[in-house]
mmCIF file of C-alpha atoms in Angstrom:
data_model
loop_
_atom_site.group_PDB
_atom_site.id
_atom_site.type_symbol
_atom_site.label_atom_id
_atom_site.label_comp_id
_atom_site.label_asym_id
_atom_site.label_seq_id
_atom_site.Cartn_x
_atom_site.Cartn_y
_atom_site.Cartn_z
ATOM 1 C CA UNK A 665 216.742 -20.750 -6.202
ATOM 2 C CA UNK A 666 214.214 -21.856 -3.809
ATOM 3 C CA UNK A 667 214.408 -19.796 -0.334
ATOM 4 C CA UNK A 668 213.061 -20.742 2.907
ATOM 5 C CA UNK A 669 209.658 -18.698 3.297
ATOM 6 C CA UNK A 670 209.848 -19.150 7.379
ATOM 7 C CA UNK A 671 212.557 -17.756 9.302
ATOM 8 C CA UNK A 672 213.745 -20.171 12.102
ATOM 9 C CA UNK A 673 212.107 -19.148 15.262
ATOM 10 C CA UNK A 674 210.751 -20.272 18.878
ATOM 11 C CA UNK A 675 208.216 -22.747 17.638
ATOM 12 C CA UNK A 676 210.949 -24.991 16.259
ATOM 13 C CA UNK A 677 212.762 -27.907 16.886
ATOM 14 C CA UNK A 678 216.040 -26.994 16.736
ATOM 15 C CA UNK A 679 219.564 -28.688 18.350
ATOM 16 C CA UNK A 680 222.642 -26.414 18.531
ATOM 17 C CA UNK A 681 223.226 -22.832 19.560
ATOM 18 C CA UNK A 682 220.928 -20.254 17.927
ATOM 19 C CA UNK A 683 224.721 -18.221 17.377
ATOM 20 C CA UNK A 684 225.946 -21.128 14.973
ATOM 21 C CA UNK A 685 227.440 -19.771 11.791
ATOM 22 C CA UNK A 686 225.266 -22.478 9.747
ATOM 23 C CA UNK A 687 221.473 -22.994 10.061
ATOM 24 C CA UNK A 688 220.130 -26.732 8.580
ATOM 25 C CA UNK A 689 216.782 -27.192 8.274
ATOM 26 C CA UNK A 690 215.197 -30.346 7.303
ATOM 27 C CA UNK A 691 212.080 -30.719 6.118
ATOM 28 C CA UNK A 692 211.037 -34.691 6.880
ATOM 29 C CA UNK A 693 208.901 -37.688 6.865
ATOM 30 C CA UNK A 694 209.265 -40.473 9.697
ATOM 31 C CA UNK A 695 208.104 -42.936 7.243
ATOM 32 C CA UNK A 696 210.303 -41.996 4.003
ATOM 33 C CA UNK A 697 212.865 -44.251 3.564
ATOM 34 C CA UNK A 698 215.535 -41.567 1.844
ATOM 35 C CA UNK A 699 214.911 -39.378 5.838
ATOM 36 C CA UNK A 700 215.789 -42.675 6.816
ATOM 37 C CA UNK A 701 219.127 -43.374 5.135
ATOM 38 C CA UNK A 702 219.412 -39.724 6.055
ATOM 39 C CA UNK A 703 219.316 -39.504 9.520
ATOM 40 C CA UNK A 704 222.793 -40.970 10.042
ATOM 41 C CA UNK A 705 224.616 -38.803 8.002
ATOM 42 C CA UNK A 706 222.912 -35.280 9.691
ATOM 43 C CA UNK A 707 223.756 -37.341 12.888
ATOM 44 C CA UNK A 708 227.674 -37.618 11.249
ATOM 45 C CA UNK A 709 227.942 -33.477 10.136
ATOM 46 C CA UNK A 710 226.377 -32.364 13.415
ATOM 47 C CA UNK A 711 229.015 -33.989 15.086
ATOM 48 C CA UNK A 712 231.923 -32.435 12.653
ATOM 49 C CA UNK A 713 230.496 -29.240 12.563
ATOM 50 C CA UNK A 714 229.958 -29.568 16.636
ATOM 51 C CA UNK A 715 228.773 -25.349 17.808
ATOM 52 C CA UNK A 716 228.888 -24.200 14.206
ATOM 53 C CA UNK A 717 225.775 -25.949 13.197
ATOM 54 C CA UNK A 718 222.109 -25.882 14.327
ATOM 55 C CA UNK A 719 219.975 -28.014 13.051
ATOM 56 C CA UNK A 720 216.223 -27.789 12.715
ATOM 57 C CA UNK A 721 213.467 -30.449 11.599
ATOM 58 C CA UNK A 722 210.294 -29.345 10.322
ATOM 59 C CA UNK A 723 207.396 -31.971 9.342
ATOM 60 C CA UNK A 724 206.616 -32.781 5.543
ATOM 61 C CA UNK A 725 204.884 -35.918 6.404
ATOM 62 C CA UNK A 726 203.054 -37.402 2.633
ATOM 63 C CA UNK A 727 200.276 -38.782 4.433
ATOM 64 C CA UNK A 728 198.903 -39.713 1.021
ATOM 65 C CA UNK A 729 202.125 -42.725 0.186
ATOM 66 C CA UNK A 730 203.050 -43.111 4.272
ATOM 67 C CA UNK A 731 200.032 -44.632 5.957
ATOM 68 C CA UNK A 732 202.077 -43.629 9.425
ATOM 69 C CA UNK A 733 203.935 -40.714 8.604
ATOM 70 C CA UNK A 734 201.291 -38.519 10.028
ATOM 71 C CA UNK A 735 201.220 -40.410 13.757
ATOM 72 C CA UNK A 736 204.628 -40.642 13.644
ATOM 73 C CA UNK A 737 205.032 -36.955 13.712
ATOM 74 C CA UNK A 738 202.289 -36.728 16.237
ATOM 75 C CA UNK A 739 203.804 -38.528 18.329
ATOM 76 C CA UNK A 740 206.897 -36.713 18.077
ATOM 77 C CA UNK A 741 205.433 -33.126 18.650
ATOM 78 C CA UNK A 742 203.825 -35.099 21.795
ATOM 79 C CA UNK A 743 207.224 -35.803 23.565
ATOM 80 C CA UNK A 744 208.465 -32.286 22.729
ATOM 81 C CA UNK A 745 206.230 -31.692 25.097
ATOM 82 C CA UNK A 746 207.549 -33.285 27.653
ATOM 83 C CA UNK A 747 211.357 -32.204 26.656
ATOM 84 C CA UNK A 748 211.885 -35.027 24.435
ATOM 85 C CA UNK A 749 211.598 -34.164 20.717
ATOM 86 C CA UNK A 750 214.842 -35.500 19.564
ATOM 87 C CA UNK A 751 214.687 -38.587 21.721
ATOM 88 C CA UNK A 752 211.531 -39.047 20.083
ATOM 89 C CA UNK A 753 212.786 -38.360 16.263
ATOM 90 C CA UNK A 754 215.850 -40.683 16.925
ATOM 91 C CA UNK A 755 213.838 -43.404 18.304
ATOM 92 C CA UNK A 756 211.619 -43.060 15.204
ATOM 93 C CA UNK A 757 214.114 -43.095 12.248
ATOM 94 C CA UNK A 758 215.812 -45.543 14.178
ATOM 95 C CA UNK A 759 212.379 -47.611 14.057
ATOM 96 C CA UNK A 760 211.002 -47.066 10.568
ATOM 97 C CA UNK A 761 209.198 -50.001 9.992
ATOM 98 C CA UNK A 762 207.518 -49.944 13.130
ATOM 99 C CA UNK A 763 205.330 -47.000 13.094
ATOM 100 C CA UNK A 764 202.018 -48.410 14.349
ATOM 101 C CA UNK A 765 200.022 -46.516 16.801
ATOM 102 C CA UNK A 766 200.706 -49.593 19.059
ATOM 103 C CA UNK A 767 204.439 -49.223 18.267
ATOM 104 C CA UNK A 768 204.513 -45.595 18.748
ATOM 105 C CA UNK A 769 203.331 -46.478 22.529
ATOM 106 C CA UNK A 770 205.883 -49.137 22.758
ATOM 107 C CA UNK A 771 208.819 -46.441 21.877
ATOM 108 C CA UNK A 772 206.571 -44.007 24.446
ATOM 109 C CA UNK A 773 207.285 -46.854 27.065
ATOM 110 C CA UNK A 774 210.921 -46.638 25.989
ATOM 111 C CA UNK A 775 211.276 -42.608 26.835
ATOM 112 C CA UNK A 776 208.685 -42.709 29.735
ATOM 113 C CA UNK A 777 205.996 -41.025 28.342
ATOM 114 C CA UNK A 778 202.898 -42.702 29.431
ATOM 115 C CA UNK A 779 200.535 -44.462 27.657
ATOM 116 C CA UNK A 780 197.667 -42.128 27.933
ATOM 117 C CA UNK A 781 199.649 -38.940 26.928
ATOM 118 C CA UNK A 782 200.834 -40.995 23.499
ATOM 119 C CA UNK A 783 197.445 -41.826 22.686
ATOM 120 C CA UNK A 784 196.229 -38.833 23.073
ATOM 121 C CA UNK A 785 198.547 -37.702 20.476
ATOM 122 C CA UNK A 786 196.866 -38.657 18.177
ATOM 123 C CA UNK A 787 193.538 -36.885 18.584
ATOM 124 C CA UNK A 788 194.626 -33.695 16.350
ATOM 125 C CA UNK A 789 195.942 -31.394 18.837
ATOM 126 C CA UNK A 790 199.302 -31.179 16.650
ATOM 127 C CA UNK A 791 197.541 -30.957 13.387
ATOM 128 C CA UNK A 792 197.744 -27.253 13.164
ATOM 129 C CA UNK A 793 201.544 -27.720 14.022
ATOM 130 C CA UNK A 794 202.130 -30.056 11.424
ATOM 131 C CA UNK A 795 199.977 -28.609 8.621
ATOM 132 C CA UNK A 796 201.613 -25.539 9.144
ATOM 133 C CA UNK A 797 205.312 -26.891 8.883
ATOM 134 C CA UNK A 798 203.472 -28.551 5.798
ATOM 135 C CA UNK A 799 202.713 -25.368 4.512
ATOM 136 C CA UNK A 800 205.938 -23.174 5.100
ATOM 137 C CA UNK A 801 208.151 -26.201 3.257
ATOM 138 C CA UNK A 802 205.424 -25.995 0.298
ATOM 139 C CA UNK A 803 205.900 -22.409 -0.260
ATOM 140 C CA UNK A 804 209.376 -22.881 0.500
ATOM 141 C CA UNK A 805 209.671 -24.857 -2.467
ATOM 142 C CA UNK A 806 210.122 -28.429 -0.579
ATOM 143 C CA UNK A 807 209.837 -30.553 -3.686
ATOM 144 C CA UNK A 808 209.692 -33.785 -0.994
ATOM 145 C CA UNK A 809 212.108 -35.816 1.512
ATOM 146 C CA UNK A 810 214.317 -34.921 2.553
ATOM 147 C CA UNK A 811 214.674 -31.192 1.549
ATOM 148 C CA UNK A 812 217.755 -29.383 2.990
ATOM 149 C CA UNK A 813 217.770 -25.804 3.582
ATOM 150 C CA UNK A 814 221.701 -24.461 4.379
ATOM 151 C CA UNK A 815 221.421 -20.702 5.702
ATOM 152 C CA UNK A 816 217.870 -20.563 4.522
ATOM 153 C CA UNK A 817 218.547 -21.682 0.710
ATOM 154 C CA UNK A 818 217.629 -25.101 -0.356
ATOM 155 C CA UNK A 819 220.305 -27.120 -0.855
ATOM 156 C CA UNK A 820 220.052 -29.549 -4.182
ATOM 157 C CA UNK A 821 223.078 -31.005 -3.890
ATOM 158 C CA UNK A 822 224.383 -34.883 -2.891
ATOM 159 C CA UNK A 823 223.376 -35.772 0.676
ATOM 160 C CA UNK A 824 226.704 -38.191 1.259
ATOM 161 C CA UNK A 825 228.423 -36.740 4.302
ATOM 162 C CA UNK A 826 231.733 -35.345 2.418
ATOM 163 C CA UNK A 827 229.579 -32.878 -0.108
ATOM 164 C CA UNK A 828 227.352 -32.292 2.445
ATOM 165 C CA UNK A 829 229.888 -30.627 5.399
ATOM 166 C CA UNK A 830 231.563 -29.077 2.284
ATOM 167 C CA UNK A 831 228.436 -27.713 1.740
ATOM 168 C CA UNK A 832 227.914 -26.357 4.889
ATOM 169 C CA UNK A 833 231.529 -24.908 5.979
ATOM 170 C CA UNK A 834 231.314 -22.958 2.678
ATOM 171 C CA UNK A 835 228.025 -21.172 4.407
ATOM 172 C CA UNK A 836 229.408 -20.868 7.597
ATOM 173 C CA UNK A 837 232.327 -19.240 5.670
ATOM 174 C CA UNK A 838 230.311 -17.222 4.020
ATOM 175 C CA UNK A 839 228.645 -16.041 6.872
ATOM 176 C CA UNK A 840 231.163 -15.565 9.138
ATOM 177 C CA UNK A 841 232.679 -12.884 6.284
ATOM 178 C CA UNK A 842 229.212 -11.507 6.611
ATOM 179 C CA UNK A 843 228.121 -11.403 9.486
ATOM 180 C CA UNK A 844 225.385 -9.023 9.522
ATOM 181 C CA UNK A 845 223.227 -10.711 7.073
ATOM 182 C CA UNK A 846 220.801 -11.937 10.011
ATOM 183 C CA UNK A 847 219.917 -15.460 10.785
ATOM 184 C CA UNK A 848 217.754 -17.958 9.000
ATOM 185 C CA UNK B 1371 212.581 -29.491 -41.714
ATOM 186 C CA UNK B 1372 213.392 -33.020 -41.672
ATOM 187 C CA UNK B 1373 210.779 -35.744 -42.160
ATOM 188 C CA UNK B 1374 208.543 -33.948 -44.675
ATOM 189 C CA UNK B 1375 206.636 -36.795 -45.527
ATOM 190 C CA UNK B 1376 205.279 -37.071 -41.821
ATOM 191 C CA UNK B 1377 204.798 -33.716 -40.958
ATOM 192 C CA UNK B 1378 202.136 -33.761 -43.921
ATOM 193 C CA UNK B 1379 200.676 -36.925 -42.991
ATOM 194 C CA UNK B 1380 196.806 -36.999 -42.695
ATOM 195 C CA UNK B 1381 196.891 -32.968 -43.228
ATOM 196 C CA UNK B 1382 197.298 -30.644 -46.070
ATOM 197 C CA UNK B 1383 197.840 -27.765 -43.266
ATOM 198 C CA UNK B 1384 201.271 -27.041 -41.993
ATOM 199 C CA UNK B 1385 200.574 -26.406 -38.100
ATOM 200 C CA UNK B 1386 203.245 -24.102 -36.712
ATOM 201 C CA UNK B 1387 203.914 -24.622 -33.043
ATOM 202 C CA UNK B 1388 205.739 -22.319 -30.556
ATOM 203 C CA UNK B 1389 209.386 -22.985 -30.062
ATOM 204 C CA UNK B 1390 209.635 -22.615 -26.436
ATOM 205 C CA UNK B 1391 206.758 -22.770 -23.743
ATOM 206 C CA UNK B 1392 203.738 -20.336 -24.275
ATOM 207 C CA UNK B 1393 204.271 -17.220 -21.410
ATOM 208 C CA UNK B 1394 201.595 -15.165 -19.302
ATOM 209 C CA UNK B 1395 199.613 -13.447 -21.256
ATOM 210 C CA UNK B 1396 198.749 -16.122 -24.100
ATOM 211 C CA UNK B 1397 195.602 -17.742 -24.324
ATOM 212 C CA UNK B 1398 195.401 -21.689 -23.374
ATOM 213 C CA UNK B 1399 195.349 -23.300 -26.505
ATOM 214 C CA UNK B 1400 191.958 -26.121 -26.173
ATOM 215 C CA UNK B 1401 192.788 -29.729 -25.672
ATOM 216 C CA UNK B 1402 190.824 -32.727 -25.256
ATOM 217 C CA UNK B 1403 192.504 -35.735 -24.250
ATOM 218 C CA UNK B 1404 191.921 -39.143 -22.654
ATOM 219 C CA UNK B 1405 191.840 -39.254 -18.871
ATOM 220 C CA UNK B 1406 190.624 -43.031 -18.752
ATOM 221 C CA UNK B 1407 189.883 -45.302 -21.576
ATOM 222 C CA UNK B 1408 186.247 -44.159 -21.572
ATOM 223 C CA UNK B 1409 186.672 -40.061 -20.274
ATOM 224 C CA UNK B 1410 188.243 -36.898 -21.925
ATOM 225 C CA UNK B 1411 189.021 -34.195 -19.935
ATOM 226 C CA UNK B 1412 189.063 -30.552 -21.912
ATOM 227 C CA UNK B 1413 190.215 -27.420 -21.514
ATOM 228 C CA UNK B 1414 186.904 -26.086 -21.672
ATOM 229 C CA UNK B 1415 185.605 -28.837 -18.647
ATOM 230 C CA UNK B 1416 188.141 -26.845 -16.695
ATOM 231 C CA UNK B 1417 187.252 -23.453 -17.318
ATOM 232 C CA UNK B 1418 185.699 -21.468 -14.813
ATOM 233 C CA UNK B 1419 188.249 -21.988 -12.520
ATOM 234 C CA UNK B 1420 191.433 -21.595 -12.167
ATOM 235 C CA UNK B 1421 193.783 -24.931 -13.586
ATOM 236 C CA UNK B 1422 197.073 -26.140 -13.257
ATOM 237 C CA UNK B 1423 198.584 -28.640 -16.184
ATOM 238 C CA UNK B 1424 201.704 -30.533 -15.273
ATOM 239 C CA UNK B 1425 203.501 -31.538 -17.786
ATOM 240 C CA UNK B 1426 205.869 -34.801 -17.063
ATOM 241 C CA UNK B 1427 207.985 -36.516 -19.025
ATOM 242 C CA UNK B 1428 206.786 -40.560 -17.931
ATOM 243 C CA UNK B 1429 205.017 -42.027 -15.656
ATOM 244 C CA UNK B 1430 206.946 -44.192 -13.480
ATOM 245 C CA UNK B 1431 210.484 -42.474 -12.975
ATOM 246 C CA UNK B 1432 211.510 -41.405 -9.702
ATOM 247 C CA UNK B 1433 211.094 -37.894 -10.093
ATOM 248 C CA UNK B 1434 208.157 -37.664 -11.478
ATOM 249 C CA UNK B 1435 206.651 -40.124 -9.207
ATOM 250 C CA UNK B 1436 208.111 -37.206 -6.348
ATOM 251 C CA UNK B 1437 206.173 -34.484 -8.384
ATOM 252 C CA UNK B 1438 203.213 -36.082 -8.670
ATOM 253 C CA UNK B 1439 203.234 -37.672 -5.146
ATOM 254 C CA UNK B 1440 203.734 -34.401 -4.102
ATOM 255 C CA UNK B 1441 201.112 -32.487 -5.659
ATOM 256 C CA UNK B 1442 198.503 -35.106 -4.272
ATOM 257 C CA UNK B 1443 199.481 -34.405 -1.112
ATOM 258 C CA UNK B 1444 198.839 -30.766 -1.384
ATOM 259 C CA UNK B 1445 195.623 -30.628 -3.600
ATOM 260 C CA UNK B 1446 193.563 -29.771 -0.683
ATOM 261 C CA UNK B 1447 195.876 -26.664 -0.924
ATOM 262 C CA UNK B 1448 195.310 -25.753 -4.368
ATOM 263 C CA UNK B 1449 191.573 -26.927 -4.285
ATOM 264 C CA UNK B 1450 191.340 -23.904 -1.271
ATOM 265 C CA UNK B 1451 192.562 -21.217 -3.943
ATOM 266 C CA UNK B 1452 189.957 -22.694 -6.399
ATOM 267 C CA UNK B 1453 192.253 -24.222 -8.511
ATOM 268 C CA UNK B 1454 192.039 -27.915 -10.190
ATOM 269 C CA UNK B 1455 195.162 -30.080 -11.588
ATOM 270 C CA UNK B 1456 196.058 -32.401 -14.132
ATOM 271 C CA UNK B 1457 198.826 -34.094 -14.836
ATOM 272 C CA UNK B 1458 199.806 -34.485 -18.972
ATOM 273 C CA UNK B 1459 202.159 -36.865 -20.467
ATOM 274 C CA UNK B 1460 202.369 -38.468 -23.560
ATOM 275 C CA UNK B 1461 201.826 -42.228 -21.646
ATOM 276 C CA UNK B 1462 198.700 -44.164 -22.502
ATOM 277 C CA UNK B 1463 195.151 -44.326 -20.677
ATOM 278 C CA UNK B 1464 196.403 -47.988 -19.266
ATOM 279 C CA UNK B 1465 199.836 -46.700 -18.004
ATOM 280 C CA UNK B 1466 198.322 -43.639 -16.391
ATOM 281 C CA UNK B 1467 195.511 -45.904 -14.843
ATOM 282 C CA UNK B 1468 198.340 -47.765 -13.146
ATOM 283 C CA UNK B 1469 200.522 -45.237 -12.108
ATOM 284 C CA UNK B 1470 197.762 -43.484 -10.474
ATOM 285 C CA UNK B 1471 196.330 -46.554 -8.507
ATOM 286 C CA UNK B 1472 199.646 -47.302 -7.660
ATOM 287 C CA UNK B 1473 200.674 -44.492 -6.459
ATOM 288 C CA UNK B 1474 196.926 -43.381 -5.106
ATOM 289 C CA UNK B 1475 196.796 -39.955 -7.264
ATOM 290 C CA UNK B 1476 193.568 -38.542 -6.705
ATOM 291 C CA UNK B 1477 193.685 -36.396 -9.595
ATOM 292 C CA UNK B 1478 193.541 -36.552 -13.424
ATOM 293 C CA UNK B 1479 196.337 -37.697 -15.686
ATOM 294 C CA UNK B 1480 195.877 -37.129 -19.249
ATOM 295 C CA UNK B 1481 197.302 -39.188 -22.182
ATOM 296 C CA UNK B 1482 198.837 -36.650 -25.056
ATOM 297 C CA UNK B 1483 199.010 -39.957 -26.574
ATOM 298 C CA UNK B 1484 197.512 -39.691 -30.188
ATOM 299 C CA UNK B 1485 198.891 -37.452 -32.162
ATOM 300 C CA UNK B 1486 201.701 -38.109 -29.964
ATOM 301 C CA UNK B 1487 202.546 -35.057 -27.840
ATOM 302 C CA UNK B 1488 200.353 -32.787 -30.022
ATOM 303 C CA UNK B 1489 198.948 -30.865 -26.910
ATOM 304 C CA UNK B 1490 202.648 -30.531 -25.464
ATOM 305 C CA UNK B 1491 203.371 -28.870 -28.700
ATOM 306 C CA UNK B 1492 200.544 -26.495 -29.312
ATOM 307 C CA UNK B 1493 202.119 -25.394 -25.445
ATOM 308 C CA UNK B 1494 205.483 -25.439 -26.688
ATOM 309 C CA UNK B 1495 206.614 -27.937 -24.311
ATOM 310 C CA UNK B 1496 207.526 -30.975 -26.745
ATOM 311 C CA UNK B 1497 211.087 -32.776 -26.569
ATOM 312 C CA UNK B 1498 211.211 -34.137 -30.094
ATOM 313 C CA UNK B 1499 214.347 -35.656 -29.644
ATOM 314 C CA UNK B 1500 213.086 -37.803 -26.848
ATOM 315 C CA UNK B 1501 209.388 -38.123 -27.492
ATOM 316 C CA UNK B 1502 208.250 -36.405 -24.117
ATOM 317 C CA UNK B 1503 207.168 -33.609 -23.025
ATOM 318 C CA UNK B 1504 209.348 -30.798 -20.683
ATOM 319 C CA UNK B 1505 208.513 -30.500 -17.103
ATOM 320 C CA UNK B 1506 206.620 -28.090 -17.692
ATOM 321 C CA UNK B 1507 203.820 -25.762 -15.702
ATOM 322 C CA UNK B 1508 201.075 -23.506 -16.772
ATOM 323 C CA UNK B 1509 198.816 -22.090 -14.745
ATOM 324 C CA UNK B 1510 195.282 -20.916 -16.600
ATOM 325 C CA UNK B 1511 193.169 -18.273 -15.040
ATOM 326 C CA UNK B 1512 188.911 -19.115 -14.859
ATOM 327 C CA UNK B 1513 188.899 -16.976 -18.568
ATOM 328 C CA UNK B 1514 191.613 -19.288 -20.517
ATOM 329 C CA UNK B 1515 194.755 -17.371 -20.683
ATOM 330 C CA UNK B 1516 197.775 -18.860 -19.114
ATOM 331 C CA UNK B 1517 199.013 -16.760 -15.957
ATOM 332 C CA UNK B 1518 202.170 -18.285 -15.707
ATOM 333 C CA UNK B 1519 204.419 -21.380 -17.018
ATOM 334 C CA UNK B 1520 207.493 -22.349 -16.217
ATOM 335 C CA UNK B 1521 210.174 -25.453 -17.694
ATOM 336 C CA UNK B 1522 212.263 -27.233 -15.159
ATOM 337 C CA UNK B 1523 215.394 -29.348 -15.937
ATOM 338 C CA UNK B 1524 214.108 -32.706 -16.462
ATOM 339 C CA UNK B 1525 215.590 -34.075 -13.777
ATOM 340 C CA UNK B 1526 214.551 -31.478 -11.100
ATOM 341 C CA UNK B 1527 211.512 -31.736 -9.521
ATOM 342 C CA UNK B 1528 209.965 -28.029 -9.588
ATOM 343 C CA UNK B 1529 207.868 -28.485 -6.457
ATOM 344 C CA UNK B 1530 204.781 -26.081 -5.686
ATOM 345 C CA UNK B 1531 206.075 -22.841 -4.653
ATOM 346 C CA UNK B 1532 205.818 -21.458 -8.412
ATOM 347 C CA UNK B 1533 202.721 -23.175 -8.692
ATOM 348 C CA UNK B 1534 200.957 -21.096 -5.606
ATOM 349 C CA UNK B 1535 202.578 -17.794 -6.404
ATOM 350 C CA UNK B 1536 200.433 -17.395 -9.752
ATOM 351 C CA UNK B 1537 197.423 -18.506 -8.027
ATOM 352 C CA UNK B 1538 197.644 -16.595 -4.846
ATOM 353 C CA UNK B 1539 198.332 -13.764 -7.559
ATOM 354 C CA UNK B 1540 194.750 -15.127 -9.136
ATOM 355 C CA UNK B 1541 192.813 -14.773 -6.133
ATOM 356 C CA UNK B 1542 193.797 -11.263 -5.293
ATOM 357 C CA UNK B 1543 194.593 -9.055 -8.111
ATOM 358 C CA UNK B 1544 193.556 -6.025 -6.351
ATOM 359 C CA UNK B 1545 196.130 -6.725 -3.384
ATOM 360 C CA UNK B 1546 198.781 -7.140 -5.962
ATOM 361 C CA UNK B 1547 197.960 -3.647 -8.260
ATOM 362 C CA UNK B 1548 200.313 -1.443 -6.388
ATOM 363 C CA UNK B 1549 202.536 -3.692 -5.308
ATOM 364 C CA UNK B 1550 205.835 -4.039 -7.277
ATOM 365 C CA UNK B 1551 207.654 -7.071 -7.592
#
């Protein structure tokens, strides 16, 4: 069974408390339309789950089939500089079909980030970022988008929300009767 | 055996062929097979370097599509170990040529078209029942023997972590003497 190679750290994107029983990490594409039909069913466990769950979102973007995938994850690591990562990956699933350089400045506009600081974006500055979540979910065994990993194993299983917070309460089960197991 | 009469068809030789895929160890048996309607691509063009051979059942369906998507996005991974890949099925020159435009592969697929699926069989990877191949992966060091392989359920994508194991093991056999696994 495929494992997750990189241990959640500091460098990630993550939303929920670092003490959560369960660890999800998503490896994604802004541009794939299975992230897309996605998105609102992590949105629906996070909010069973509530403090048991953090979830993280790594880049896989498959620049090769997405012409935009690769921006739109630019543009993302952009506003997570200014404090506004998820903003930024909600506005971005939410806009799929609008991934344009001149769109991604549009959403900008909608978040506040100026112009200037979008477009710069996409000079390469977050290559190295991206390449290197790109990496990690390769060796990980990401086999493409969305790949699920649940407590740091990859999860293979149905994505609809019922299998998928059955899924995760049996790991935070697990790991609350084992507690010392560490945290991926 | 059943179907006598074909098995001896065009040969008085009975070829035996390995009943599951061929392990580390064994030497790549030599293929030469159509990569476009006017280009083989052969073992032997490949050695030197490391190679990778995917085996897929069809062009076309979904998860192979995934597989092979995938692995075009990360050749400029596996051409930084050395390491070239094809992609083997037993689908025509013209089929290939259209799955790959379509799906903007920028690597070989070769037809094991004629005798159907004979490669997949010399490797031990051929579904009889079905007429495809197994998901299957070898990975062939510069010299010709085969590293490592490994079968995947049809319907599971294998991705690439298997895939760069063996070959970081390629590039550094020194750093992995004296390491046990």
């Amino acid at each position: 069974m495929s494992r997750l190679s990189l241990p959640v750290g500091p460098g990630d994107h993550a939303q929920g408390p670092a003490t959560a029983a369960v660890t999800l990490v998503e490896y994604g594409d802004y541009e794939c339309p299975y992230c897309g039909e996605a998105y609102p069913t992590l949105k629906d466990v996070q909010r069973a789950m509530g403090d048991e769950l953090r979830f993280v979102f790594r880049n896989f973007p498959l620049t090769e089939m997405h012409a935009h995938a690769l921006q739109a994850a630019e543009f993302a690591e952009m506003a997570a500089t200014a404090g506004m990562f998820w903003q930024a990956h909600d506005l971005l699933y939410e806009n799929q079909d609008a991934l344009s350089q001149r769109d991604l400045v549009s959403l900008g506009h909608r978040l506040g980030l100026p112009e200037p600081m979008v477009v710069q974006a996409f000079d390469g500055r977050f290559d190295r970022k991206i390449r290197d979540d790109f990496r990690g979910g390769i060796r990980s065994g990401v086999n493409g988008t969305p790949t699920l990993f649940i407590n740091g194993l990859r999860y293979d299983g149905p994505r609809d929300p019922e299998a998928l917070l059955i899924a995760l309460r049996q790991a935070a089960r697990i790991r609350q009767a084992a507690p010392a197991d560490g945290g991926t | 055996m059943s179907e006598p009469g074909l098995e001896r068809e065009g040969t008085s030789m009975t070829t035996i062929y390995p009943t599951a895929a061929l392990s580390a160890g064994t030497t790549a048996p030599g293929f030469s097979l159509p990569a476009t309607p006017d280009q083989t691509v052969s073992l032997h063009d490949l050695r030197g370097a490391p190679a990778i051979l995917a085996f897929y059942p069809a062009d076309w369906s979904p998860v192979c599509g995934d597989q092979m998507a995938l692995y075009n996005e990360i050749l400029g991974e596996f051409r930084q170990l050395g390491a070239q890949l094809v992609g083997i099925s037993v689908d025509g020159v013209w089929c290939h040529a259209a799955f790959g435009a379509d799906r903007k592969l920028h690597f070989p697929l070769l037809s094991d078209f004629e005798p159907k699926g004979e490669v997949a069989r010399r490797y031990g990877v051929y579904r009889r029942k079905e007429g495809v191949t197994e998901r299957a992966l070898f990975v062939i060091d510069a010299q010709g023997t085969i590293r490592w392989s490994h079968v995947s359920p049809l319907g599971i994508n294998p991705g690439a972590d298997g895939i760069f194991e063996a070959l970081q093991g390629l590039a550094s056999p020194a750093a992995l003497q004296g390491v046990p696994s």
